Structures are given as C-alpha cells and as structure tokens.
CSV table of C-alpha atoms in Angstrom, one decimal:
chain,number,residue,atom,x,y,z
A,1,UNK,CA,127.0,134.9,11.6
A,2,UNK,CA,127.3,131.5,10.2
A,3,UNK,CA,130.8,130.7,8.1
A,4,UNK,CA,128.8,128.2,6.0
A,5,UNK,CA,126.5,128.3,2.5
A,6,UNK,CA,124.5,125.4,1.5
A,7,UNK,CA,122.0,124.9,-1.2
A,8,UNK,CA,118.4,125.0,0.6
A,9,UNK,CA,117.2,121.8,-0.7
A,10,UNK,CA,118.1,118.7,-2.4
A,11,UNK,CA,116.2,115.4,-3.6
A,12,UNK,CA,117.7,111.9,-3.5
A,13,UNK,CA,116.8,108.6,-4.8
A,14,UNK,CA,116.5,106.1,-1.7
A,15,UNK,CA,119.6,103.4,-1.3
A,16,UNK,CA,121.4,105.7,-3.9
A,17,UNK,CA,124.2,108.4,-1.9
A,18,UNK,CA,123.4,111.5,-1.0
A,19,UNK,CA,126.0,113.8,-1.4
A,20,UNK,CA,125.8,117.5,0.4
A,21,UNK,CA,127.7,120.2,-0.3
A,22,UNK,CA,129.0,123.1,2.2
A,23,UNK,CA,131.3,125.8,1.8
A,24,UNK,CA,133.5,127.4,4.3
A,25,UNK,CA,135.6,129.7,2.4
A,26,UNK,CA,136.6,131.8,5.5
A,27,UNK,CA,137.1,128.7,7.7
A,28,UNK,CA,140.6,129.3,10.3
A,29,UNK,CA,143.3,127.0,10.6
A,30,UNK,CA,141.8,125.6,13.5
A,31,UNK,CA,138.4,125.7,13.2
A,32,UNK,CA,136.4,122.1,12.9
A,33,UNK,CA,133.8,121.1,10.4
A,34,UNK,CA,130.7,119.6,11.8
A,35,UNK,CA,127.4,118.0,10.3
A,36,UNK,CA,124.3,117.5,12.4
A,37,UNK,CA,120.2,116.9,11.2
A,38,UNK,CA,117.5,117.3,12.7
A,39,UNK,CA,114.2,115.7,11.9
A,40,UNK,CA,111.4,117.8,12.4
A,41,UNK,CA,110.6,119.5,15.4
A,42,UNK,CA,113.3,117.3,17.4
A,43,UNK,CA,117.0,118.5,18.5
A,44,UNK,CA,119.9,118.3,16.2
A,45,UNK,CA,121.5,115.0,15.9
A,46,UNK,CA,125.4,114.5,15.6
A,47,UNK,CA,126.8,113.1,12.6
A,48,UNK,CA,130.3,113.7,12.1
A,49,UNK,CA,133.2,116.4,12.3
A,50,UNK,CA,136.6,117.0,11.0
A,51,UNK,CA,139.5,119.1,10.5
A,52,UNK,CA,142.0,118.3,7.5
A,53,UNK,CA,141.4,114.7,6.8
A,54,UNK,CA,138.6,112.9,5.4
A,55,UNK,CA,136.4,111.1,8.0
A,56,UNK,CA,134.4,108.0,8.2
A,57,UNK,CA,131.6,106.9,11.0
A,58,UNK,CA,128.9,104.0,10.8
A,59,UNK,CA,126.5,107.6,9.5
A,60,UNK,CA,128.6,108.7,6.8
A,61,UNK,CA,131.7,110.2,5.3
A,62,UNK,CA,132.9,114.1,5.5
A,63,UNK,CA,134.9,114.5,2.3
A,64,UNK,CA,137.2,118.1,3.2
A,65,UNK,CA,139.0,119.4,0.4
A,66,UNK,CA,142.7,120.4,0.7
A,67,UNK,CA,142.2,124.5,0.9
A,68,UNK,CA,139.5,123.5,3.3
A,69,UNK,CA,136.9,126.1,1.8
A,70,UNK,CA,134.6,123.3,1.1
A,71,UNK,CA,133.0,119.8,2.2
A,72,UNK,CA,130.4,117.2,1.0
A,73,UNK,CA,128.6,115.1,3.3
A,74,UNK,CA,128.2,111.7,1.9
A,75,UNK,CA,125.5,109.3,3.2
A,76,UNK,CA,126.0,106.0,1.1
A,77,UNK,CA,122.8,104.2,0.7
A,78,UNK,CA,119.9,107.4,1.7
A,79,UNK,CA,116.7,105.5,3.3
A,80,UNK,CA,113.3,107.5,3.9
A,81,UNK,CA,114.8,108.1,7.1
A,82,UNK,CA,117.4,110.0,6.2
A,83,UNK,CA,114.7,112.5,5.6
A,84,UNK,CA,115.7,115.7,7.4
A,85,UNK,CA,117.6,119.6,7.4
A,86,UNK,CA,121.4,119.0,7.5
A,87,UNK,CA,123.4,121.7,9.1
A,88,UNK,CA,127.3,122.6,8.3
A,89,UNK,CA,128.6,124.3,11.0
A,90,UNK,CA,131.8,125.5,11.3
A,91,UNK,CA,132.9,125.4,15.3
A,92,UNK,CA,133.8,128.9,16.4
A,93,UNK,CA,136.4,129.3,19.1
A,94,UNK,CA,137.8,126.9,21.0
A,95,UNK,CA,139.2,124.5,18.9
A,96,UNK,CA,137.3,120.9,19.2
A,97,UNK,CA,137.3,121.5,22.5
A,98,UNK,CA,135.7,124.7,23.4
A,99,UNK,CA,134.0,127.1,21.4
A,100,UNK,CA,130.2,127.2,20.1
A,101,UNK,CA,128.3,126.7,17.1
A,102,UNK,CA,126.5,128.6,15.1
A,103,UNK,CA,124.1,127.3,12.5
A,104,UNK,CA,123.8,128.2,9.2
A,105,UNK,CA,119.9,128.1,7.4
A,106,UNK,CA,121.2,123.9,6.7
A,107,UNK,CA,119.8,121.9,3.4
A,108,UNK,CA,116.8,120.1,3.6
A,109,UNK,CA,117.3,116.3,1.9
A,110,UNK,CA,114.2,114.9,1.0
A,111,UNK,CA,114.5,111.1,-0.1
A,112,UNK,CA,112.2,109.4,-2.4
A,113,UNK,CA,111.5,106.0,-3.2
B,1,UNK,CA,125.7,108.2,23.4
B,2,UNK,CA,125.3,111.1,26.1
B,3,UNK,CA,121.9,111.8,26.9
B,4,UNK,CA,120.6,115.2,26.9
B,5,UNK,CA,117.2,116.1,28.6
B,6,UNK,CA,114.8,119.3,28.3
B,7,UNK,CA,112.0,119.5,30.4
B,8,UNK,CA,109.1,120.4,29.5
B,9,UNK,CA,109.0,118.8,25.9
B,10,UNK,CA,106.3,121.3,25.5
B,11,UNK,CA,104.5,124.0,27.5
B,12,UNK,CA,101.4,126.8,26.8
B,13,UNK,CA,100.8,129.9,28.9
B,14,UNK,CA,99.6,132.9,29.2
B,15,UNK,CA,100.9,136.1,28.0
B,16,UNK,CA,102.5,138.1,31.0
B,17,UNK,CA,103.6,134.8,32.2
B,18,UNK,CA,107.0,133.5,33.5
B,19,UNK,CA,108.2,130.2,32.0
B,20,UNK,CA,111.0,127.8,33.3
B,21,UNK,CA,112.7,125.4,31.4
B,22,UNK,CA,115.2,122.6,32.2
B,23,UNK,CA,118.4,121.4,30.9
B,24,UNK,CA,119.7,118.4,32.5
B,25,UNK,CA,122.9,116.2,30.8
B,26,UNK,CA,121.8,113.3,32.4
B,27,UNK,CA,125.3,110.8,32.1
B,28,UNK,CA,128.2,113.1,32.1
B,29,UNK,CA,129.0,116.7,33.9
B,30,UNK,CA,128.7,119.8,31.5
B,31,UNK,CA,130.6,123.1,32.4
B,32,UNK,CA,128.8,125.0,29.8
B,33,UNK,CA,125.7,124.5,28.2
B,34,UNK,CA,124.2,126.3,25.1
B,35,UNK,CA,120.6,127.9,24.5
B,36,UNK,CA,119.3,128.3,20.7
B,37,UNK,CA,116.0,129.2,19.5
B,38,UNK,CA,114.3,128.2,16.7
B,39,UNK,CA,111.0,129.6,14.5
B,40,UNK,CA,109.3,127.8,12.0
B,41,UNK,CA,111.1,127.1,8.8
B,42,UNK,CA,114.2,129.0,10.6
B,43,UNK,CA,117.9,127.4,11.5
B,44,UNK,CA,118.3,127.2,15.4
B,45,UNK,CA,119.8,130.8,16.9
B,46,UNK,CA,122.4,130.5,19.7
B,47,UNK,CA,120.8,132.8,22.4
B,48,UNK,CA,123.8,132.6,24.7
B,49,UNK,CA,126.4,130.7,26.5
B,50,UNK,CA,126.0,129.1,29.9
B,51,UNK,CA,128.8,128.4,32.2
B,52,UNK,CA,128.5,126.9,35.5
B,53,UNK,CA,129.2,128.8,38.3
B,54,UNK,CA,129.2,132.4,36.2
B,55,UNK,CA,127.1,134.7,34.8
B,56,UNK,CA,125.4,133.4,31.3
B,57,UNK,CA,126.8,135.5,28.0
B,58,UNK,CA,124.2,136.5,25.3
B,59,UNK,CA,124.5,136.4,22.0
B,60,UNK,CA,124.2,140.1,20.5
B,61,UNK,CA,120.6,141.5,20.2
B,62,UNK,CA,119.1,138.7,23.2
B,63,UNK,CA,117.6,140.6,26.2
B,64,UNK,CA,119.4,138.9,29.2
B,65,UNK,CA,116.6,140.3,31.8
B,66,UNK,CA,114.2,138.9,29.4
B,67,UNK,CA,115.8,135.4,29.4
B,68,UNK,CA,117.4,134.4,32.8
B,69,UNK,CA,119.9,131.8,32.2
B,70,UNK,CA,121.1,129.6,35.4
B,71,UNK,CA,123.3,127.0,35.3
B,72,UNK,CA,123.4,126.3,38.8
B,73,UNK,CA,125.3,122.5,38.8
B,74,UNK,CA,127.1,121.2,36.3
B,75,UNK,CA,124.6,118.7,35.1
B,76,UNK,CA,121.5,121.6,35.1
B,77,UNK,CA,120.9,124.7,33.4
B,78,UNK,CA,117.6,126.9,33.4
B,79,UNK,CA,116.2,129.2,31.2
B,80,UNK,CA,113.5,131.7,32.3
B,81,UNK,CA,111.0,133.7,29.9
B,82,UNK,CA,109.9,136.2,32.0
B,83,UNK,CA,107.1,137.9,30.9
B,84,UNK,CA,106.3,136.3,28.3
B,85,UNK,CA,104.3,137.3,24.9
B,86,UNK,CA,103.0,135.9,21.9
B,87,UNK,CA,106.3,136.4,20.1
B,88,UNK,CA,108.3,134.4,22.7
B,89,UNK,CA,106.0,131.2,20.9
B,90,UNK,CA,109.4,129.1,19.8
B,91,UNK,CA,111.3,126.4,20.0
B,92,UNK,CA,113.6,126.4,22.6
B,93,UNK,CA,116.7,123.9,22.3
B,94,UNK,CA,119.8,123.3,25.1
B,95,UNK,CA,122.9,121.8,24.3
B,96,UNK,CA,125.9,120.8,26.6
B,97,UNK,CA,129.7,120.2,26.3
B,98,UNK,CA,131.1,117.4,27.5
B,99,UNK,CA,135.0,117.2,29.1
B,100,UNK,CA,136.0,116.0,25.6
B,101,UNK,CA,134.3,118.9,24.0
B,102,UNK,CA,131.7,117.1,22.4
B,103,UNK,CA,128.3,118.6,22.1
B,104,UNK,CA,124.7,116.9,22.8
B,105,UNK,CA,121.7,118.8,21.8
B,106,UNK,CA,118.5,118.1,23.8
B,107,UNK,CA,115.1,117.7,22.6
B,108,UNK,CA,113.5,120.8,22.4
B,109,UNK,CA,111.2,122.8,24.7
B,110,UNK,CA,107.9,124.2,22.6
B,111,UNK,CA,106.8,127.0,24.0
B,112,UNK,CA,103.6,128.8,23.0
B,113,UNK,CA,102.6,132.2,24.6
B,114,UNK,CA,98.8,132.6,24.7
C-alpha cells in the first residue's frame, strides 16, 4: 500500500505557485520522498526527490518538514502546462538506490488562467 | 535525461489473444525494470519487479502465468498477456533503474482486448 495521502484535486491561478501537500506520517529513516506527474495518458515524469533537506531543481522545490511526516511541492510560477496528477511517493526499500515505488491515488492540479 | 521506450504505444486484439510488449532503456543498462498498470481515473499499480537474469517477482494478487515478465538483457524487458480478455483493456507502463538508482518511466503501452 502507498505511505502517502494527498488531497484529490487542487486549482491554481496561472504564474501564481502551486503549492502541494503530501503526508508521510509512517515514512522510515531512510526512506526518500519523490514527486512525479503525469499528463494524461503519458508515463510519469520525474520532478524531484529528497530525504531530510529541502531541495531545489529548475521544476520546483520539495519543502520536507523536520519530523518528516509531511511535504509540499512547490512549483513557483504554475503555467497551463503544469496541468496534470502529481504523485508523492515514498520509495520503499532500497534506499535511493534500490527499492520500488508505489503510487499513491496523486492530486490532480488544474491551472487556470 | 535517460530515455525510456515502450513498444507498442498502443495495440487492439482479440480476446483469447496473446499480447507482447516491449521495454527497452535506450541510453543506459537497467538491471531491474518495473511493470505498473493503470485504469481510467486510477493511480498506476506496480505489477511486479523485473530483474535481469532472474525470475520476475509479482506484486500480491498479479497472476504471474497470466503476465510473463522477461527481462532477457539488461537494456529489454517483456511483458506477455497471455490470453487475454476484455478486462486486461489497460494501460500498461515500464519503468527502469539506472546504476545510480534513478528511475525513468516509459510511455505507456494501451492495450485494449476486443
């Protein structure tokens, strides 16, 4: 079963941030955070991953908070694009090096203009 | 980034039918490669585990006669409907590790059973 709870749906204003929430309340000491979306009917696309510390890409930023029971996924500026289901997944086994994921039921982000 | 490929993108047969699809990580060598399936308005379900060079493991509740996992090389893995029904219809998405343990999805395979 998934180790993640998200709400099912969210609306954001384009160029405003989208922020999405996940919890992990059962998350291991060594278990990874990961965000992908997928657009509809194509695979999942990466978008970021962490541990402990807060992370940063040229997609967005994975805010992880201290007990590590919870994360927001922050895209900065949302564009029509961003349109899609965004899945928190915490990595089972393995470490970031091994192990599998299993997808929770994700949030689907609609942006608006 | 790594490049992922499924083959077919999208396939019909009939019921009874054996289908065959393809996972191929086209830039980098995956030793195990993931199968998922997906229904409409569902999250993606891992199916099982595919490791190259050893039997497949299934996720609990996934006929392993039913879906024939090979993973042959470490840059292809196959997955085999056999007999397939209405009910297989699905989405059918791989995804592969690389040596750094990142994962690349591919995709999708639609499948529908006539």
């Amino acid at each position: 079963d998934a180790k993640t709870t998200q709400p099912p749906s969210m609306d954001c204003a384009e160029g405003r941030a989208a922020n999405l929430p996940c919890n992990h309340s059962t998350i291991s000491g060594n278990e990874y955070v990961y965000w992908y979306r997928q657009i509809h009917s194509q695979g999942p696309q990466y978008i970021i991953h962490g541990l402990k510390n807060n992370e940063t890409n040229e997609m967005a930023s994975l805010i992880i908070t201290e007990d590590r029971k919870s994360s927001t996924l922050i895209l900065p500026h949302a564009t029509l694009r961003d349109t899609a289901v965004y899945y928190c997944i915490v990595r089972v086994g393995g470490g970031n090096q091994g192990g599998k994921l299993i997808f929770g039921q994700g949030t689907e982000l609609s942006v608006k203009p | 980034g790594a490049v992922v490929s499924q083959h077919p993108s999208w396939v019909i047969c009939k019921s009874g039918t054996s289908v065959k699809i393809e996972c191929r990580s086209l830039d980098f060598q995956a030793t195990t490669m993931f199968w998922y399936r997906q229904f409409p308005k569902q999250s993606l379900m891992l199916m099982a585990t595919s490791n190259e060079g050893s039997k497949a493991t299934y996720e609990q509740g996934v006929e392993k006669d039913k879906f024939l996992i090979n993973h042959a090389s470490l840059t292809l893995s196959t997955l085999t409907v056999t007999s397939a029904h209405p009910e297989d219809s699905s989405f059918y998405i791989c995804s592969a590790r690389g040596s750094t343990g990142e994962l690349f999805f591919g995709e999708g395979s639609r499948l529908t059973v006539l």
